[in-house]
JSON list of C-alpha atoms and ligand atoms in Angstrom, two decimals:
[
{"chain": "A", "resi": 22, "resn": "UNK", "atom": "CA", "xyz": [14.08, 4.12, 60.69]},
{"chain": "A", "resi": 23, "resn": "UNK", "atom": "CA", "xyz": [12.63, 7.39, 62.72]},
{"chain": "A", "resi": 24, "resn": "UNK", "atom": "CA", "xyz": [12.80, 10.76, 60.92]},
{"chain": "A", "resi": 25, "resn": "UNK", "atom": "CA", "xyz": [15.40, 11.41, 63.86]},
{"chain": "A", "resi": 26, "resn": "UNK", "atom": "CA", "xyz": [17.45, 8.61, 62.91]},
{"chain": "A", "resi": 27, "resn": "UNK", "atom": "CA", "xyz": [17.58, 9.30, 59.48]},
{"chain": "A", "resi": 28, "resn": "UNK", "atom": "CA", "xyz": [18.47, 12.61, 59.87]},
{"chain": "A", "resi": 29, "resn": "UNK", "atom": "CA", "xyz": [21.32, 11.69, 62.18]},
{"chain": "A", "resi": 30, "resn": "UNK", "atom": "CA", "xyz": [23.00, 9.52, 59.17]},
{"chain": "A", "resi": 31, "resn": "UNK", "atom": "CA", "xyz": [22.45, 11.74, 56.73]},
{"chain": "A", "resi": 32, "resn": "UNK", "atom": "CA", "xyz": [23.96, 14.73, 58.99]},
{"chain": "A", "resi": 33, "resn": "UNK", "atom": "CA", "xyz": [27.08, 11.98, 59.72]},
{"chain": "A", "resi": 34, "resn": "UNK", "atom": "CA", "xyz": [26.98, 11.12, 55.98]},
{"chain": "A", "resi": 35, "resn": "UNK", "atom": "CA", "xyz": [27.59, 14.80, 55.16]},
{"chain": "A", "resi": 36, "resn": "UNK", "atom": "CA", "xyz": [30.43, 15.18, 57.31]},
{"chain": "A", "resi": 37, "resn": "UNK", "atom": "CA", "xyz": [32.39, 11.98, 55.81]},
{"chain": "A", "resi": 38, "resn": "UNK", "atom": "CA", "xyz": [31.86, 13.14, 52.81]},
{"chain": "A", "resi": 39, "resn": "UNK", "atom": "CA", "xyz": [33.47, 16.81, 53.00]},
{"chain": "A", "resi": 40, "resn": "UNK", "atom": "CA", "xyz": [36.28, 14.78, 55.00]},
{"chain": "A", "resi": 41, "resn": "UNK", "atom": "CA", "xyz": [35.50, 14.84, 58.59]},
{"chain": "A", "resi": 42, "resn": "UNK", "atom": "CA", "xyz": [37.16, 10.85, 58.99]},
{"chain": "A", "resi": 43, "resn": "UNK", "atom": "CA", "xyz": [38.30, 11.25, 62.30]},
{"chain": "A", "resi": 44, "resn": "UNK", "atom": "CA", "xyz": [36.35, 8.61, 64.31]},
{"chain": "A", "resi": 45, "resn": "UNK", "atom": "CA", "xyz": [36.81, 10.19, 67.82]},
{"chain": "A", "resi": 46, "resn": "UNK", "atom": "CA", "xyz": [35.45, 13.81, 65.81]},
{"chain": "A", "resi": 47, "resn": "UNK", "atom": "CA", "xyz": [32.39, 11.92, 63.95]},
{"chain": "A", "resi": 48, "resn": "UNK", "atom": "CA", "xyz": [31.69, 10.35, 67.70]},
{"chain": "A", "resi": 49, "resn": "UNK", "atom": "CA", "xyz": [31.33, 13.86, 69.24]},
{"chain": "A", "resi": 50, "resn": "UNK", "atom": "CA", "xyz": [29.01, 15.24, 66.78]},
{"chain": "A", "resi": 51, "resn": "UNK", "atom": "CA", "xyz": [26.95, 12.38, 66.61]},
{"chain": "A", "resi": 52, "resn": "UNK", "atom": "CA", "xyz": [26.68, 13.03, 70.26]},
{"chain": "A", "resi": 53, "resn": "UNK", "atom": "CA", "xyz": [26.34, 16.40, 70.70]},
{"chain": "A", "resi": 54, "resn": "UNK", "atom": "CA", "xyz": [22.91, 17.43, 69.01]},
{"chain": "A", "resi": 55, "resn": "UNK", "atom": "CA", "xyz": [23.20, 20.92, 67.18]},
{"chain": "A", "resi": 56, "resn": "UNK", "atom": "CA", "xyz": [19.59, 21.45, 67.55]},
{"chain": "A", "resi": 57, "resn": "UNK", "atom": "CA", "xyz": [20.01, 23.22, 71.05]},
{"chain": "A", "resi": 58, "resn": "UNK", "atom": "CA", "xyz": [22.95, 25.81, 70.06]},
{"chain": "A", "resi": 59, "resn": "UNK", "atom": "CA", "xyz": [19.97, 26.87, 67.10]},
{"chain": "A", "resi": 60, "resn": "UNK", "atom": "CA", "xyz": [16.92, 28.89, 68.26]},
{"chain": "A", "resi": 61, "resn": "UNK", "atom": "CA", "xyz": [14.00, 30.92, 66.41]},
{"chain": "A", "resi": 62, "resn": "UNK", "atom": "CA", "xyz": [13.49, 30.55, 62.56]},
{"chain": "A", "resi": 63, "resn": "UNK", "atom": "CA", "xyz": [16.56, 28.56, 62.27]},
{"chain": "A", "resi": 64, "resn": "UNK", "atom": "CA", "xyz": [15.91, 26.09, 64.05]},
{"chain": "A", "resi": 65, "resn": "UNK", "atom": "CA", "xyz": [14.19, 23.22, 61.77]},
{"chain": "A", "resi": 66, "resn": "UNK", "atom": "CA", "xyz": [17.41, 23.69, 60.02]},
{"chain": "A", "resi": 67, "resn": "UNK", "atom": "CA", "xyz": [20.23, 22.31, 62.64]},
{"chain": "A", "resi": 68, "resn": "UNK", "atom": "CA", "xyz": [20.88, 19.46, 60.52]},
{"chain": "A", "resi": 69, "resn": "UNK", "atom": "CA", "xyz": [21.67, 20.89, 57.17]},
{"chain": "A", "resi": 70, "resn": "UNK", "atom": "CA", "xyz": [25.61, 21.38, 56.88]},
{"chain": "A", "resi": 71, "resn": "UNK", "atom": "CA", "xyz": [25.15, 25.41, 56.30]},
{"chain": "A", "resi": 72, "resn": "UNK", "atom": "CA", "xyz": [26.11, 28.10, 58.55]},
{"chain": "A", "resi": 73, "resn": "UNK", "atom": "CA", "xyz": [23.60, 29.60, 60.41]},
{"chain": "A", "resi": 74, "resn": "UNK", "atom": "CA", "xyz": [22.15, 33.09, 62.23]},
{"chain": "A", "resi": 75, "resn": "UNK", "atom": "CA", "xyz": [22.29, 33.80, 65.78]},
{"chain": "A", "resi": 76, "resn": "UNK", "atom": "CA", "xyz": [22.09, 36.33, 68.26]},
{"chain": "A", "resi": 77, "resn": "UNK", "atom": "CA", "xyz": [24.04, 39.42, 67.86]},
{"chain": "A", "resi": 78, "resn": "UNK", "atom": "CA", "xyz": [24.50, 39.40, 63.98]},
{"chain": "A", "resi": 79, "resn": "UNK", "atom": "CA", "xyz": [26.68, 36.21, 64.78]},
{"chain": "A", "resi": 80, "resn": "UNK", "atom": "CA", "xyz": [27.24, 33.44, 62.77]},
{"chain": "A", "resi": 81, "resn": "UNK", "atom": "CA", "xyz": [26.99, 29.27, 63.53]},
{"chain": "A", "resi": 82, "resn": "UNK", "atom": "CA", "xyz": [29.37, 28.00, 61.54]},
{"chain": "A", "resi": 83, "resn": "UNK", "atom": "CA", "xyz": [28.55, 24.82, 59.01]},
{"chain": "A", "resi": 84, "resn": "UNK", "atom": "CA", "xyz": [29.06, 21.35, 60.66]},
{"chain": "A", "resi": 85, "resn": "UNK", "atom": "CA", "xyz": [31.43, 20.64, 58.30]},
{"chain": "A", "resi": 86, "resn": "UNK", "atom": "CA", "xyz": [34.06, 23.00, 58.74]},
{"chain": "A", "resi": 87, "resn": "UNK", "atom": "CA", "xyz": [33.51, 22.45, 62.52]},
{"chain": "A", "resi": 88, "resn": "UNK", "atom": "CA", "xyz": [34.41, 19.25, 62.12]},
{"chain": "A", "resi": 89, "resn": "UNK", "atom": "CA", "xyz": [37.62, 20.00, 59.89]},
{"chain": "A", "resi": 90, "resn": "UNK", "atom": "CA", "xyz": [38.96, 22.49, 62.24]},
{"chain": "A", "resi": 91, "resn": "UNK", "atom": "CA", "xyz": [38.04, 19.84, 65.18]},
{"chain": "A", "resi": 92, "resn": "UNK", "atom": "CA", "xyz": [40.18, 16.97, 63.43]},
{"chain": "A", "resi": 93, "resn": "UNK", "atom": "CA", "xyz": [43.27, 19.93, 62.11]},
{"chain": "A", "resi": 94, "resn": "UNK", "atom": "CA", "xyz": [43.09, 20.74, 66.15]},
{"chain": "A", "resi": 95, "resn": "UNK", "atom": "CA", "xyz": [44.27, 17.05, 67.19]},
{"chain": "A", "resi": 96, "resn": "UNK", "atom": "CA", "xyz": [42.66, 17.66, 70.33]},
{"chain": "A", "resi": 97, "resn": "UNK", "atom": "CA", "xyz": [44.06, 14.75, 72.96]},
{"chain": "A", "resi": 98, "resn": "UNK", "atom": "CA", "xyz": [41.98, 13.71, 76.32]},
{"chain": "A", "resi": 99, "resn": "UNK", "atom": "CA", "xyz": [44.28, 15.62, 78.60]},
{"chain": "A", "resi": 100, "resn": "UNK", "atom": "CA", "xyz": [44.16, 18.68, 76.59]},
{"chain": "A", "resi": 101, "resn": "UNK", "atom": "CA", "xyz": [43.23, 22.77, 77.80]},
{"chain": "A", "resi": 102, "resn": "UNK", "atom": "CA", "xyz": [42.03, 23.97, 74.77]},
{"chain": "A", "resi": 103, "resn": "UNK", "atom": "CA", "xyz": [40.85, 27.74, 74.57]},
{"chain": "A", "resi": 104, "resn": "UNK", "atom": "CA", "xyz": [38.34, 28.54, 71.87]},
{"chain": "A", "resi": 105, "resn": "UNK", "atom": "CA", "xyz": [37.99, 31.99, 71.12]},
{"chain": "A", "resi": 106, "resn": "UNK", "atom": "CA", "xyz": [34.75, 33.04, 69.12]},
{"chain": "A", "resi": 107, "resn": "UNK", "atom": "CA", "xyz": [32.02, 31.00, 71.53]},
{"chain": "A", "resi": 108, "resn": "UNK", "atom": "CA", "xyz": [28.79, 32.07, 69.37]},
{"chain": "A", "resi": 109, "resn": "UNK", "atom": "CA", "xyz": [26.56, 29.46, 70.07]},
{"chain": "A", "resi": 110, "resn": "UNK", "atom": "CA", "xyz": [28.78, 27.52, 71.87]},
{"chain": "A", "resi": 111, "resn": "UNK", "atom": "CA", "xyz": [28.56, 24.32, 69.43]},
{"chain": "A", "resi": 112, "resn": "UNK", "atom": "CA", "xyz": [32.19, 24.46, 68.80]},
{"chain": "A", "resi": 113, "resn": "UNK", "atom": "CA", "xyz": [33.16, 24.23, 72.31]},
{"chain": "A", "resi": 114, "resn": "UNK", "atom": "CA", "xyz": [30.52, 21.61, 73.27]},
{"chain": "A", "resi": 115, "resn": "UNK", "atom": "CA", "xyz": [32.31, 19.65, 70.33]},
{"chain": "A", "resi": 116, "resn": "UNK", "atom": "CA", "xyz": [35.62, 19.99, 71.69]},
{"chain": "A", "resi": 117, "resn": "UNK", "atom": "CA", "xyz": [34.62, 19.54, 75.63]},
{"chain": "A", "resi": 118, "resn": "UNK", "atom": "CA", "xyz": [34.29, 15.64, 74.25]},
{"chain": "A", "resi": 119, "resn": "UNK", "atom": "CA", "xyz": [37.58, 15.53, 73.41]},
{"chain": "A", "resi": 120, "resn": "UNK", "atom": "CA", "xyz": [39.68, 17.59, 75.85]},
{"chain": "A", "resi": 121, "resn": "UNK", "atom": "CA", "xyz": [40.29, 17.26, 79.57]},
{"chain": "A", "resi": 122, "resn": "UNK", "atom": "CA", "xyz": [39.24, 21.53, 79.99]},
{"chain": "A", "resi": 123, "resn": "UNK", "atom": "CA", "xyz": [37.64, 24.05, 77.59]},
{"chain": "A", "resi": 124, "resn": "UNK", "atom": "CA", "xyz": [37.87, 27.66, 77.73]},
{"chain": "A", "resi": 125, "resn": "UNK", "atom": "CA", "xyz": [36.23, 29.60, 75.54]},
{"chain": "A", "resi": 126, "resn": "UNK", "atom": "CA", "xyz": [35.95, 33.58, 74.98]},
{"chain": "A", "resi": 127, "resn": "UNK", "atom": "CA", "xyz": [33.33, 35.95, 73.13]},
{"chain": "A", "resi": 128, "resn": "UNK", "atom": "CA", "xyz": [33.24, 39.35, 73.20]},
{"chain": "A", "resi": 129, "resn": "UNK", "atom": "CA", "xyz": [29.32, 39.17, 73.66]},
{"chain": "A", "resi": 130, "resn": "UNK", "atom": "CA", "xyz": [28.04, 39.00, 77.07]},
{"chain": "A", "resi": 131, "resn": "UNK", "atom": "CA", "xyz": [24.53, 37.63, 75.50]},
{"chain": "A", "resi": 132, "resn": "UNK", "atom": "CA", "xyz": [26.12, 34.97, 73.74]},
{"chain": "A", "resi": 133, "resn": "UNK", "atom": "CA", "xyz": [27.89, 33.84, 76.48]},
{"chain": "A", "resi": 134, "resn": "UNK", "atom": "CA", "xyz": [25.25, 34.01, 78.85]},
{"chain": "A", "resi": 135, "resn": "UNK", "atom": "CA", "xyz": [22.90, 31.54, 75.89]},
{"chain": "A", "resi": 136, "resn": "UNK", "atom": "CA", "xyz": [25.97, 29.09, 76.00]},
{"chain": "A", "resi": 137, "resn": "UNK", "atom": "CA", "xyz": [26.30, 29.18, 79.89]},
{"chain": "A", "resi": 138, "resn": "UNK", "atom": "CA", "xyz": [22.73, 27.96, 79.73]},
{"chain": "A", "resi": 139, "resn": "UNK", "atom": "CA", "xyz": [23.16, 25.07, 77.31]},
{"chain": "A", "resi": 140, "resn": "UNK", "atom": "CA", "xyz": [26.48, 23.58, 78.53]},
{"chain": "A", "resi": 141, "resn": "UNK", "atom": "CA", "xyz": [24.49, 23.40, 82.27]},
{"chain": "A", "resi": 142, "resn": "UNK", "atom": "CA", "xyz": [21.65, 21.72, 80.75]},
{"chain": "A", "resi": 143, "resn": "UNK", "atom": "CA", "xyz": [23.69, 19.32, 78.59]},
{"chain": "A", "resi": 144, "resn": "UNK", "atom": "CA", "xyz": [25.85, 18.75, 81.63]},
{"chain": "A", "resi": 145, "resn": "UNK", "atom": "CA", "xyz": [29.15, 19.81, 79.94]},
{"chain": "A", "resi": 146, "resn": "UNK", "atom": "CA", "xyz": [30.98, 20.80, 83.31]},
{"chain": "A", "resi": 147, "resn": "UNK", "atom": "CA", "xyz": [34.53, 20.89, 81.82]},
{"chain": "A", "resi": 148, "resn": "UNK", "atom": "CA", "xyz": [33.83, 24.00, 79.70]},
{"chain": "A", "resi": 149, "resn": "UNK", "atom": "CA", "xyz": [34.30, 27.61, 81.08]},
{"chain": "A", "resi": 150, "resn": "UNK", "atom": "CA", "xyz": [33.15, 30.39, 79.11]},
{"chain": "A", "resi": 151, "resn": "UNK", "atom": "CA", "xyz": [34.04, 33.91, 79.63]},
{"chain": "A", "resi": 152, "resn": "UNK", "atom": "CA", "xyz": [32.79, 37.56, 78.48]},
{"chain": "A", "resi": 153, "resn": "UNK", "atom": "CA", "xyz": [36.65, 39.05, 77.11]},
{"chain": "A", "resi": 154, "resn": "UNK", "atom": "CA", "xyz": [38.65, 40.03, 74.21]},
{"chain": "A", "resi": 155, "resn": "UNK", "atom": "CA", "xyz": [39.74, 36.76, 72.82]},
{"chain": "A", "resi": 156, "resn": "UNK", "atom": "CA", "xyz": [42.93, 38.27, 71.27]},
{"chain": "A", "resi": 157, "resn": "UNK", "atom": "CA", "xyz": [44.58, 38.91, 74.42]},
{"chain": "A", "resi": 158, "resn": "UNK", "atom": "CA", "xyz": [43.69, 35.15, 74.79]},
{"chain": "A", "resi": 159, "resn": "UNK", "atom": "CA", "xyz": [43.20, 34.07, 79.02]},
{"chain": "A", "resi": 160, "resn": "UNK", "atom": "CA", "xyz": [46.58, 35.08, 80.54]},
{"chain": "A", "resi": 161, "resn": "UNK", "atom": "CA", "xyz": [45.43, 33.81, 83.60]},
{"chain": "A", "resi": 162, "resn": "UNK", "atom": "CA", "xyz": [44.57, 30.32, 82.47]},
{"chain": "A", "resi": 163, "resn": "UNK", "atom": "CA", "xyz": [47.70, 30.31, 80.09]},
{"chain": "A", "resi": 164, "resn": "UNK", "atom": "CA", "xyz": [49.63, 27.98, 78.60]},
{"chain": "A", "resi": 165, "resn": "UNK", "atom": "CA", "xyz": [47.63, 25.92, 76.54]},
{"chain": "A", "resi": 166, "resn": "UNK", "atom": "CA", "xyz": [47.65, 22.81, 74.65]},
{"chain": "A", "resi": 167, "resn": "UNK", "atom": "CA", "xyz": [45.17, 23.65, 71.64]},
{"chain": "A", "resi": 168, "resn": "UNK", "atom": "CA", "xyz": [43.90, 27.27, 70.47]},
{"chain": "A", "resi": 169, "resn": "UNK", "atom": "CA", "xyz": [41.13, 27.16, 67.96]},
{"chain": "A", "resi": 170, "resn": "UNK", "atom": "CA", "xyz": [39.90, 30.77, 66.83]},
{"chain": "A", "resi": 171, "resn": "UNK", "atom": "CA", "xyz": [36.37, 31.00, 65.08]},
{"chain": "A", "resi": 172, "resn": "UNK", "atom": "CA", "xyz": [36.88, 34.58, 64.22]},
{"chain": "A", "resi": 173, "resn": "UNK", "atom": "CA", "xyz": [39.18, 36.02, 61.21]},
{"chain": "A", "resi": 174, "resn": "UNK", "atom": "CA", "xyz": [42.05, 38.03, 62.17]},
{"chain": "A", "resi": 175, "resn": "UNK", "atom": "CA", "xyz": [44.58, 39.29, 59.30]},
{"chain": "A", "resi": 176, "resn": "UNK", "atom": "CA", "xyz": [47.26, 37.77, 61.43]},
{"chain": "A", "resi": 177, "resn": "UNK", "atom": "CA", "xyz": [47.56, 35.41, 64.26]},
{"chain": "A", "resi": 178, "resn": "UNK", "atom": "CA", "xyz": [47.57, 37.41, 67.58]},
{"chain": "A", "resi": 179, "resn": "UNK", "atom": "CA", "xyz": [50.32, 38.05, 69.41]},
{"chain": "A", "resi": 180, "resn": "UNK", "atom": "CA", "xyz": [48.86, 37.10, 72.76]},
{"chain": "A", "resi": 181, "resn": "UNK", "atom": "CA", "xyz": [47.16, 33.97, 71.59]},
{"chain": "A", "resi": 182, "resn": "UNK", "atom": "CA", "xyz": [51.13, 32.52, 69.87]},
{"chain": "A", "resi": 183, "resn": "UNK", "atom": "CA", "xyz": [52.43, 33.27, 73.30]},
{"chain": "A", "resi": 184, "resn": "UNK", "atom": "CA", "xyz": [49.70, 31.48, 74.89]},
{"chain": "A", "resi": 185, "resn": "UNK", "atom": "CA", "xyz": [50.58, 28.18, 73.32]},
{"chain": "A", "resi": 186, "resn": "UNK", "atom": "CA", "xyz": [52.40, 25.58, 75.11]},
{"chain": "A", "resi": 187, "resn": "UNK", "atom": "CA", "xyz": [55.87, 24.22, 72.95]},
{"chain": "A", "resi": 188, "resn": "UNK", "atom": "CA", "xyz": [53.94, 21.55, 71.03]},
{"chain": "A", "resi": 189, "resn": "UNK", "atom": "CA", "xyz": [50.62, 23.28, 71.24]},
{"chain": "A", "resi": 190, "resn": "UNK", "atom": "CA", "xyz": [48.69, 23.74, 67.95]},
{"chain": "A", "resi": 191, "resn": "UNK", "atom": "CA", "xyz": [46.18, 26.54, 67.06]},
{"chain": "A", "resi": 192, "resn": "UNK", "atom": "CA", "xyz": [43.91, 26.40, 64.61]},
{"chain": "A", "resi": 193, "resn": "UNK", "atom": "CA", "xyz": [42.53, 29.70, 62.86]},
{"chain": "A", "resi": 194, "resn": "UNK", "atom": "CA", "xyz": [41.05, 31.49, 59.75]},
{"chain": "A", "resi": 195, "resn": "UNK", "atom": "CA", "xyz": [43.46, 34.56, 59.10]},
{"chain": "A", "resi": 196, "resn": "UNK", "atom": "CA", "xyz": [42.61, 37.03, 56.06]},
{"chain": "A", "resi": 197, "resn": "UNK", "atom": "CA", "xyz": [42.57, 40.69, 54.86]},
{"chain": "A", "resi": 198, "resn": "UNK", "atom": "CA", "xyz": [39.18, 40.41, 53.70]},
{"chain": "A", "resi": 199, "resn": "UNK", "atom": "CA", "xyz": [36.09, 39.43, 55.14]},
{"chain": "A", "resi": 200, "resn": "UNK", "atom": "CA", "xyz": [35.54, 37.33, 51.82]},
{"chain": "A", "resi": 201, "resn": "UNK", "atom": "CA", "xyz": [39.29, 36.09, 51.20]},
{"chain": "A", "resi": 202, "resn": "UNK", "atom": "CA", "xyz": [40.63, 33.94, 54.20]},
{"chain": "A", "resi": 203, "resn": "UNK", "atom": "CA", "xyz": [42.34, 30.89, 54.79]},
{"chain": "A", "resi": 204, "resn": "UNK", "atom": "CA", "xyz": [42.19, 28.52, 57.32]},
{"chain": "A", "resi": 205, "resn": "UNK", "atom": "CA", "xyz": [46.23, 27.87, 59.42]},
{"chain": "A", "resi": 206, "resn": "UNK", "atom": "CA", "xyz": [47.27, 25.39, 61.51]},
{"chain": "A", "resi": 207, "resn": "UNK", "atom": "CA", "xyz": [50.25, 26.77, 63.69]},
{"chain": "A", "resi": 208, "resn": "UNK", "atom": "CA", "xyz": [52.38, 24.63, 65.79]},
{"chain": "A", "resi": 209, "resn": "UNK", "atom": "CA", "xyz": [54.60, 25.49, 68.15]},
{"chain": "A", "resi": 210, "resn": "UNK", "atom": "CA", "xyz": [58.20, 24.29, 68.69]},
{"chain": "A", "resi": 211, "resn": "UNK", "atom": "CA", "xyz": [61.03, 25.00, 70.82]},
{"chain": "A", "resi": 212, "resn": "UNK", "atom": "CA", "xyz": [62.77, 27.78, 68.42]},
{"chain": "A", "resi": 213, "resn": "UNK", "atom": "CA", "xyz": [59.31, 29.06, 66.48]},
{"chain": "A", "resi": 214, "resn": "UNK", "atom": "CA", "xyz": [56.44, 28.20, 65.00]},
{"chain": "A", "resi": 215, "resn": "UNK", "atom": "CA", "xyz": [55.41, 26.47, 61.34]},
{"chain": "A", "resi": 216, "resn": "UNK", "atom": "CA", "xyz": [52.37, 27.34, 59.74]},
{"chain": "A", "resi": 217, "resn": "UNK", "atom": "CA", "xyz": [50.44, 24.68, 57.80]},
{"chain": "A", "resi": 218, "resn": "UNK", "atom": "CA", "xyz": [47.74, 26.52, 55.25]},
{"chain": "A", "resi": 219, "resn": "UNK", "atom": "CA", "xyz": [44.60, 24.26, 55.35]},
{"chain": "A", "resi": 220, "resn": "UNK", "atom": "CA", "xyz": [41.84, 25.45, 52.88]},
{"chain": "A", "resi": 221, "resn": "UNK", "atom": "CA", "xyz": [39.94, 28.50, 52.43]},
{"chain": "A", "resi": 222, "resn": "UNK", "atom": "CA", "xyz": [37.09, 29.64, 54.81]},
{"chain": "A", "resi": 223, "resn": "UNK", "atom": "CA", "xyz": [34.63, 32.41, 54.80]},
{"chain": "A", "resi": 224, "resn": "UNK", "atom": "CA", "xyz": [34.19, 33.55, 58.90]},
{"chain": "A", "resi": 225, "resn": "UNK", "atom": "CA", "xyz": [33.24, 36.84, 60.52]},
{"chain": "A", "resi": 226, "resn": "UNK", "atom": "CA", "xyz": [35.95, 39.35, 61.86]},
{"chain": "A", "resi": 227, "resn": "UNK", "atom": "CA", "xyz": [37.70, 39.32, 64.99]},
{"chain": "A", "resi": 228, "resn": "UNK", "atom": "CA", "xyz": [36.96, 42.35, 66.64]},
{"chain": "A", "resi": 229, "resn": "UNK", "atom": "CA", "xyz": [38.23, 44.20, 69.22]},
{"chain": "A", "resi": 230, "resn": "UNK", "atom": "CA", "xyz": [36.80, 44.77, 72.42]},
{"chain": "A", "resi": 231, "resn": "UNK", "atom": "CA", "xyz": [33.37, 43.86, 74.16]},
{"chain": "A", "resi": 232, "resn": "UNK", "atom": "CA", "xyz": [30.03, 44.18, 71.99]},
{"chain": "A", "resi": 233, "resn": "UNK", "atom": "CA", "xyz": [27.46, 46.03, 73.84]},
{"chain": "A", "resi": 234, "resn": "UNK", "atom": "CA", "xyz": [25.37, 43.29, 74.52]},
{"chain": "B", "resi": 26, "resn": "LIG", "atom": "N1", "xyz": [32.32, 28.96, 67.40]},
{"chain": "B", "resi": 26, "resn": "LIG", "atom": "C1", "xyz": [30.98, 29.52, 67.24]},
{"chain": "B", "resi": 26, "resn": "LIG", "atom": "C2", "xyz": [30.81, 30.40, 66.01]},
{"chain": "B", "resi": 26, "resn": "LIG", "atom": "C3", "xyz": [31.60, 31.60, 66.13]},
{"chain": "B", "resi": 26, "resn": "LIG", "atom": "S1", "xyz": [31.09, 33.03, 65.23]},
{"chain": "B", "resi": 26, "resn": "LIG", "atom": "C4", "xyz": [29.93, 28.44, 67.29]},
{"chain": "B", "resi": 26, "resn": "LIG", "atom": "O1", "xyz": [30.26, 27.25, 67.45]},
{"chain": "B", "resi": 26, "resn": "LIG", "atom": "O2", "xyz": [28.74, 28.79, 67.22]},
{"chain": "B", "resi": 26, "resn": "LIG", "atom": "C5", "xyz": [32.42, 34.05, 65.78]},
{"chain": "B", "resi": 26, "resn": "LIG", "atom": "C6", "xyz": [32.28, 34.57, 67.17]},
{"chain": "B", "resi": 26, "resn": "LIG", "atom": "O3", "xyz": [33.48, 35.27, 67.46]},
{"chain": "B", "resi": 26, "resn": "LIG", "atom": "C7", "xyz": [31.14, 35.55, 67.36]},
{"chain": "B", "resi": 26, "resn": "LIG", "atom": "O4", "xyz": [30.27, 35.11, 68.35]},
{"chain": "B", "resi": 26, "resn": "LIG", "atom": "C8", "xyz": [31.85, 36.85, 67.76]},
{"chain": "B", "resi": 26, "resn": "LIG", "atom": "O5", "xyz": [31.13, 37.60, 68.74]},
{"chain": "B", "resi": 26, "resn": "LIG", "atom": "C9", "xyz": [33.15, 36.33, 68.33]},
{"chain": "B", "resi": 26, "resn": "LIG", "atom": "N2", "xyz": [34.25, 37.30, 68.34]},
{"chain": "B", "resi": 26, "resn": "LIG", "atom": "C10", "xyz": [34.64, 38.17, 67.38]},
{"chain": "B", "resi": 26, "resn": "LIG", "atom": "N3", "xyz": [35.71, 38.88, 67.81]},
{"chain": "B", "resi": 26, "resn": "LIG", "atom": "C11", "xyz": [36.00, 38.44, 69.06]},
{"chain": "B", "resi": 26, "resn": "LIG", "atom": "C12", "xyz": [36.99, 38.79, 70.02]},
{"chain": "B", "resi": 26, "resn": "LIG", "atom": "N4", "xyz": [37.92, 39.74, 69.81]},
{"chain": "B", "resi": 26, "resn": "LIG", "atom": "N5", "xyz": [37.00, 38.13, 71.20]},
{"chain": "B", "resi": 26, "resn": "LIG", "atom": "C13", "xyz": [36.07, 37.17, 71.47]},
{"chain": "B", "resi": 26, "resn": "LIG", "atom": "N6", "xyz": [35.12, 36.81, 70.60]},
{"chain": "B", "resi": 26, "resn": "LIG", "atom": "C14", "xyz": [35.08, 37.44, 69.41]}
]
């Protein structure tokens, strides 16, 4: 078997294992290479399932809990889904395989620009990403089917709940720490919303308004 191979099963093998069994989730990642979203001394490490560095003092986040959060999303093929938190834009090149439309929001013009770059040269033309505040959500793309935040907010925002179609789901780490945090599923209903608490997570802060680069 080739070294790429190999790695490839063992990356897959390491996803099954921390309970990524969603086959339509495990398809996406084995088809969207991580290698791309990774550059400079990180980037003989895209197949390890660790969180990684990026631009901006950002943060990858470990294949693993991508694919958790994927599979807790249950994304459908004619779902808008807004990410907010676009990083590296992994996440959202995972979910553009499983949605009819992405959006997704950082409050980093560089990081934005980077992912821009990779979804045109992977050909992903159903994801849009924007430079904004992801807490106010995309009122002008709003409602929508699936939310998934990749930032840690002590609460759900208001603007992103409102955003959520009846029988939308969002997906999101909430904590009052940067080192305490669990990960939520919220669905929506006609008279409220439930919240589902998943397991805990470790992800940077949502912050408010735009970085400086
Ligand atoms: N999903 C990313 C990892 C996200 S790291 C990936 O697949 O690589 C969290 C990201 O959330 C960071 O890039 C950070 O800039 C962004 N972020 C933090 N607060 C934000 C806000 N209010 N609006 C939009 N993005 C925000």
């Amino acid at each position: 078997m080739s070294d790429e191979a190999e790695r490839k099963m063992q990356f897959l093998y390491a996803l099954r294992s921390k309970g990524v069994t969603d086959s339509r989730v495990l398809t996406a990642m084995e088809k969207i290479d991580r290698g791309p979203f990774i550059r400079g001394l990180f980037a003989g490490r895209a197949y390890e399932d660790m969180p990684l560095p990026i631009a901006c003092g950002q943060t990858i986040s470990q294949p693993s809990i991508v694919g958790l959060m994927t599979q807790a999303l249950q994304v459908s093929a004619r779902d808008t889904v807004l990410e907010v938190g676009t990083g590296s834009g992994y996440q959202a090149a995972i979910l553009s395989q499983l949605a009819r439309r992405v959006y997704t929001v950082d409050r980093h013009r560089r990081l934005v620009h980077e992912a821009r770059a990779i979804f045109d040269a992977l050909q992903l033309s159903n994801i849009t990403a924007f430079t904004a505040d992801g807490s106010f959500g995309l009122p002008d793309q709003a409602p929508f089917d699936r939310i998934l935040v990749t930032a840690a907010a002590e609460d759900p925002p208001g603007p992103l709940l409102a955003q959520l179609k009846i029988g939308g789901i969002m997906v999101l780490p909430v904590g009052q720490s940067d080192t305490v945090q669990s990960l939520i599923r919220v669905t929506r209903h006609e008279t409220g919303f439930d919240y589902d608490e998943l397991r805990p997570v470790r992800f940077v802060p949502l912050v408010e308004g735009l970085g400086r680069d």
